Short mmCIF file of C-alpha atoms in Angstrom, two decimals:
data_model
loop_
_atom_site.label_atom_id
_atom_site.label_comp_id
_atom_site.label_asym_id
_atom_site.label_seq_id
_atom_site.Cartn_x
_atom_site.Cartn_y
_atom_site.Cartn_z
CA MET A 20 -125.99 -70.22 111.62
CA THR A 21 -123.26 -67.68 112.24
CA PRO A 22 -123.35 -66.26 115.82
CA CYS A 23 -124.62 -62.70 116.07
CA LYS A 24 -122.05 -60.01 116.83
CA VAL A 25 -122.80 -57.16 119.19
CA SER A 26 -122.17 -54.57 116.54
CA HIS A 27 -124.81 -56.12 114.24
CA CYS A 28 -127.52 -55.31 116.79
CA CYS A 29 -126.97 -51.60 116.26
CA HIS A 30 -128.50 -51.85 112.74
CA ASP A 31 -132.13 -52.11 111.71
CA ASP A 32 -131.67 -55.67 110.38
CA CYS A 33 -131.10 -58.26 113.12
CA CYS A 34 -129.25 -61.45 112.47
CA ASP A 35 -131.48 -63.34 114.93
CA ASP A 36 -134.49 -62.89 117.19
CA ASP A 37 -132.42 -62.56 120.40
CA CYS A 38 -130.66 -59.44 119.14
CA CYS A 39 -133.95 -57.80 118.16
CA LYS A 40 -135.55 -58.66 121.51
CA ARG A 41 -132.62 -57.21 123.45
CA ARG A 42 -132.70 -54.04 121.39
CA ARG A 43 -136.44 -53.61 121.93
CA LEU A 44 -135.97 -54.28 125.68
CA TYR A 45 -133.25 -51.60 125.91
CA ARG A 46 -135.50 -49.13 124.12
CA VAL A 47 -138.41 -49.84 126.48
CA ILE A 48 -136.19 -49.49 129.56
CA PHE A 49 -134.72 -46.22 128.26
CA ALA A 50 -138.21 -44.88 127.47
CA TRP A 51 -139.46 -45.74 130.97
CA ILE A 52 -136.45 -44.09 132.62
CA LEU A 53 -136.89 -40.96 130.50
CA ALA A 54 -140.63 -40.83 131.25
CA PHE A 55 -139.92 -41.23 134.99
CA ILE A 56 -137.40 -38.36 134.95
CA ILE A 57 -139.82 -36.11 133.05
CA LEU A 58 -142.61 -36.97 135.52
CA ILE A 59 -140.41 -36.11 138.53
CA LEU A 60 -139.37 -32.80 136.95
CA LEU A 61 -143.00 -32.00 136.15
CA ILE A 62 -144.08 -32.72 139.75
CA ILE A 63 -141.30 -30.46 141.08
CA LEU A 64 -142.28 -27.67 138.68
CA ILE A 65 -145.99 -27.88 139.59
CA THR A 66 -145.19 -27.98 143.33
CA TRP A 67 -142.93 -24.93 142.99
CA LEU A 68 -145.54 -22.97 141.02
CA VAL A 69 -148.27 -23.80 143.55
CA LEU A 70 -146.21 -23.31 146.71
CA ARG A 71 -143.74 -20.73 145.42
CA PRO A 72 -142.71 -18.80 148.55
CA THR A 73 -143.19 -15.04 148.60
CA LYS A 74 -140.63 -12.87 150.37
CA PRO A 75 -141.63 -11.73 153.88
CA LYS A 76 -142.79 -8.12 154.29
CA PHE A 77 -141.05 -5.70 156.66
CA TYR A 78 -142.20 -2.31 157.98
CA LEU A 79 -140.45 0.18 160.24
CA GLN A 80 -143.18 1.16 162.69
CA ASP A 81 -141.28 3.45 165.06
CA ALA A 82 -137.83 4.73 166.02
CA SER A 83 -137.03 6.31 169.36
CA VAL A 84 -133.66 8.14 169.55
CA SER A 85 -132.43 8.79 173.09
CA ALA A 86 -128.86 9.73 172.15
CA PHE A 87 -127.18 10.95 169.00
CA ASN A 88 -123.92 12.81 169.61
CA VAL A 89 -120.90 13.52 167.45
CA SER A 90 -117.59 14.47 169.01
CA SER A 91 -114.90 16.31 167.08
CA PRO A 92 -112.04 16.41 166.27
CA ASP A 93 -112.03 12.71 167.24
CA ASN A 94 -114.83 11.96 164.73
CA LEU A 95 -116.69 9.62 167.09
CA LEU A 96 -120.43 8.97 167.03
CA SER A 97 -122.46 7.73 169.99
CA SER A 98 -126.10 6.81 169.44
CA THR A 99 -128.93 4.87 171.06
CA ILE A 100 -131.93 4.05 168.88
CA GLN A 101 -134.84 1.75 169.69
CA VAL A 102 -136.63 0.63 166.56
CA THR A 103 -139.92 -1.20 166.20
CA ILE A 104 -140.09 -3.45 163.14
CA SER A 105 -143.00 -5.61 162.04
CA THR A 106 -142.62 -8.57 159.73
CA ARG A 107 -145.40 -10.52 158.00
CA ASN A 108 -145.32 -13.88 156.26
CA PRO A 109 -147.64 -13.46 153.25
CA ASN A 110 -147.62 -17.17 152.34
CA ASP A 111 -150.69 -19.37 152.87
CA ARG A 112 -148.81 -22.71 152.85
CA VAL A 113 -145.18 -21.81 153.57
CA GLY A 114 -143.66 -21.14 156.99
CA ILE A 115 -140.37 -19.35 157.63
CA TYR A 116 -137.57 -20.23 160.04
CA TYR A 117 -135.52 -17.18 161.04
CA ASP A 118 -132.27 -18.82 162.12
CA ARG A 119 -130.23 -15.62 162.35
CA VAL A 120 -131.39 -11.99 162.45
CA ASP A 121 -128.93 -9.12 163.02
CA VAL A 122 -130.20 -5.53 163.11
CA PHE A 123 -127.98 -2.43 162.83
CA ALA A 124 -128.12 1.21 161.75
CA SER A 125 -126.14 2.86 158.98
CA TYR A 126 -125.64 6.42 157.78
CA LYS A 127 -124.59 7.08 154.19
CA TYR A 128 -123.48 3.44 153.73
CA GLN A 129 -121.39 3.37 156.93
CA GLN A 130 -122.48 1.18 159.83
CA ILE A 131 -122.87 3.35 162.93
CA THR A 132 -124.02 0.75 165.50
CA PRO A 133 -122.94 -2.84 166.21
CA ALA A 134 -125.43 -5.50 165.16
CA THR A 135 -128.11 -6.46 167.68
CA SER A 136 -129.25 -10.09 167.39
CA VAL A 137 -132.92 -11.08 167.49
CA PRO A 138 -133.51 -14.58 168.98
CA PRO A 139 -134.29 -17.25 166.33
CA PHE A 140 -137.98 -17.96 165.80
CA TYR A 141 -140.49 -19.62 163.47
CA GLN A 142 -143.11 -17.59 161.59
CA GLY A 143 -146.25 -19.49 160.57
CA HIS A 144 -148.57 -18.92 157.62
CA ASN A 145 -149.72 -15.27 157.41
CA ASP A 146 -148.29 -14.57 160.87
CA ILE A 147 -147.16 -11.09 161.98
CA ASP A 148 -144.27 -10.60 164.41
CA LEU A 149 -143.01 -7.43 166.09
CA TRP A 150 -139.43 -6.67 167.17
CA SER A 151 -138.19 -3.74 169.27
CA PRO A 152 -134.39 -4.05 169.50
CA TYR A 153 -132.06 -1.37 170.84
CA LEU A 154 -129.28 -0.25 168.49
CA CYS A 155 -126.46 1.21 170.56
CA GLY A 156 -123.16 2.56 169.31
CA VAL A 157 -120.60 4.05 171.71
CA SER A 158 -117.76 6.15 170.30
CA VAL A 159 -117.97 4.60 166.85
CA PRO A 160 -115.28 6.04 164.51
CA VAL A 161 -116.77 7.69 161.43
CA ALA A 162 -115.21 9.32 158.40
CA PRO A 163 -114.55 13.08 158.69
CA TYR A 164 -116.89 13.87 155.80
CA LEU A 165 -119.70 12.04 157.63
CA VAL A 166 -119.22 14.23 160.70
CA GLU A 167 -119.65 17.32 158.53
CA SER A 168 -122.68 15.79 156.80
CA LEU A 169 -124.26 14.90 160.17
CA SER A 170 -123.77 18.46 161.41
CA GLN A 171 -125.45 19.81 158.28
CA ASP A 172 -128.38 17.40 158.66
CA GLN A 173 -128.84 18.35 162.32
CA SER A 174 -128.81 22.01 161.38
CA SER A 175 -131.46 21.43 158.72
CA GLY A 176 -133.59 19.46 161.20
CA PHE A 177 -133.80 16.25 159.17
CA LEU A 178 -131.72 13.09 159.16
CA LEU A 179 -131.96 9.94 157.04
CA VAL A 180 -130.67 6.77 158.69
CA HIS A 181 -131.09 3.25 157.32
CA VAL A 182 -132.00 0.39 159.65
CA LYS A 183 -130.72 -2.83 158.11
CA ILE A 184 -131.34 -6.51 158.78
CA ASP A 185 -128.93 -9.26 157.82
CA GLY A 186 -130.04 -12.82 158.41
CA ARG A 187 -130.51 -16.42 157.34
CA ILE A 188 -133.92 -18.03 156.77
CA ARG A 189 -135.37 -21.39 155.72
CA TRP A 190 -138.71 -22.20 154.07
CA LYS A 191 -141.01 -24.90 155.51
CA VAL A 192 -143.67 -26.65 153.41
CA GLY A 193 -145.40 -29.45 155.33
CA SER A 194 -142.58 -31.61 156.74
CA TRP A 195 -140.07 -30.43 154.12
CA ILE A 196 -137.57 -27.73 155.11
CA SER A 197 -135.35 -25.97 152.59
CA GLY A 198 -131.71 -25.04 152.89
CA HIS A 199 -130.59 -21.63 154.12
CA TYR A 200 -131.29 -18.42 152.20
CA HIS A 201 -129.66 -15.05 152.82
CA LEU A 202 -132.05 -12.33 154.01
CA PHE A 203 -131.16 -8.66 153.62
CA VAL A 204 -133.61 -5.88 154.55
CA THR A 205 -133.20 -2.10 154.30
CA CYS A 206 -135.58 0.29 156.10
CA PRO A 207 -135.25 4.03 155.40
CA THR A 208 -135.65 5.94 158.67
CA PHE A 209 -136.59 9.62 158.33
CA LEU A 210 -135.82 11.46 161.57
CA SER A 211 -136.62 15.05 162.50
CA PHE A 212 -134.90 17.23 165.11
CA GLN A 213 -137.22 19.32 167.25
CA SER A 214 -136.22 21.83 169.91
CA GLY A 215 -136.43 20.72 173.54
CA LYS A 216 -138.90 22.25 175.96
CA GLY A 217 -136.18 24.15 177.82
CA VAL A 218 -133.33 26.26 176.49
CA ASP A 219 -130.72 23.79 177.74
CA ASP A 220 -132.68 20.68 176.80
CA PRO A 221 -131.26 18.56 173.96
CA PRO A 222 -133.29 18.38 170.76
CA VAL A 223 -135.99 15.72 170.50
CA ILE A 224 -135.48 13.30 167.59
CA LYS A 225 -138.61 11.65 166.23
CA LEU A 226 -139.55 9.35 163.38
CA GLN A 227 -141.30 11.25 160.61
CA GLN A 228 -143.33 8.41 159.10
CA ILE A 229 -143.75 4.63 158.96
CA SER A 230 -141.67 3.23 156.12
CA THR A 231 -141.84 0.12 153.95
CA CYS A 232 -138.59 -1.84 153.83
CA SER A 233 -136.97 -3.35 150.77
CA VAL A 234 -136.36 -7.11 151.05
CA ASP A 235 -133.87 -9.31 149.20
CA VAL A 236 -133.79 -13.10 149.59
#
């Protein structure tokens, strides 16, 4: 009998039983590998759908402004704002590691205070945490048009500042911990200027209402 060539085993007709057995064995091995890959992908998909993490919720609860002064013609802004922010983890099975949290204030897309860092912490399932960082900017240079806009807002008695959070988080499901995700939060802060009790007293700046923050992860 003529020895079987490797190329003959690629056809439907086998020249001997060994070729046919090898071909069937290769098919079975390939089918098992494919089924295993599909099973793993299906498990990952089901796990993700069941434990799919929901973005944390953020709310600006309060803002206390003790200083907000603009000097001209130098175009320098000095401000001191204490904000109270609450964050809630809405997930039932997913915890959140906050590895970096930087909070700062901006006015018309320009940052007006340096970032204040919140110490890293872990937020458990459905937990609520409260932060009250101070945002302080001393003689921060601002664009000339912003100085004019700030003067107009003060004259009208209303000012819109955005408190922003830039951070890095990780998800925790059981003993598994994900890689880092970028967290960016924007909280609109509506402030009102009210006259001081005395003639020479500076105006009192108060938060108009609690605001819901937009969250991007």
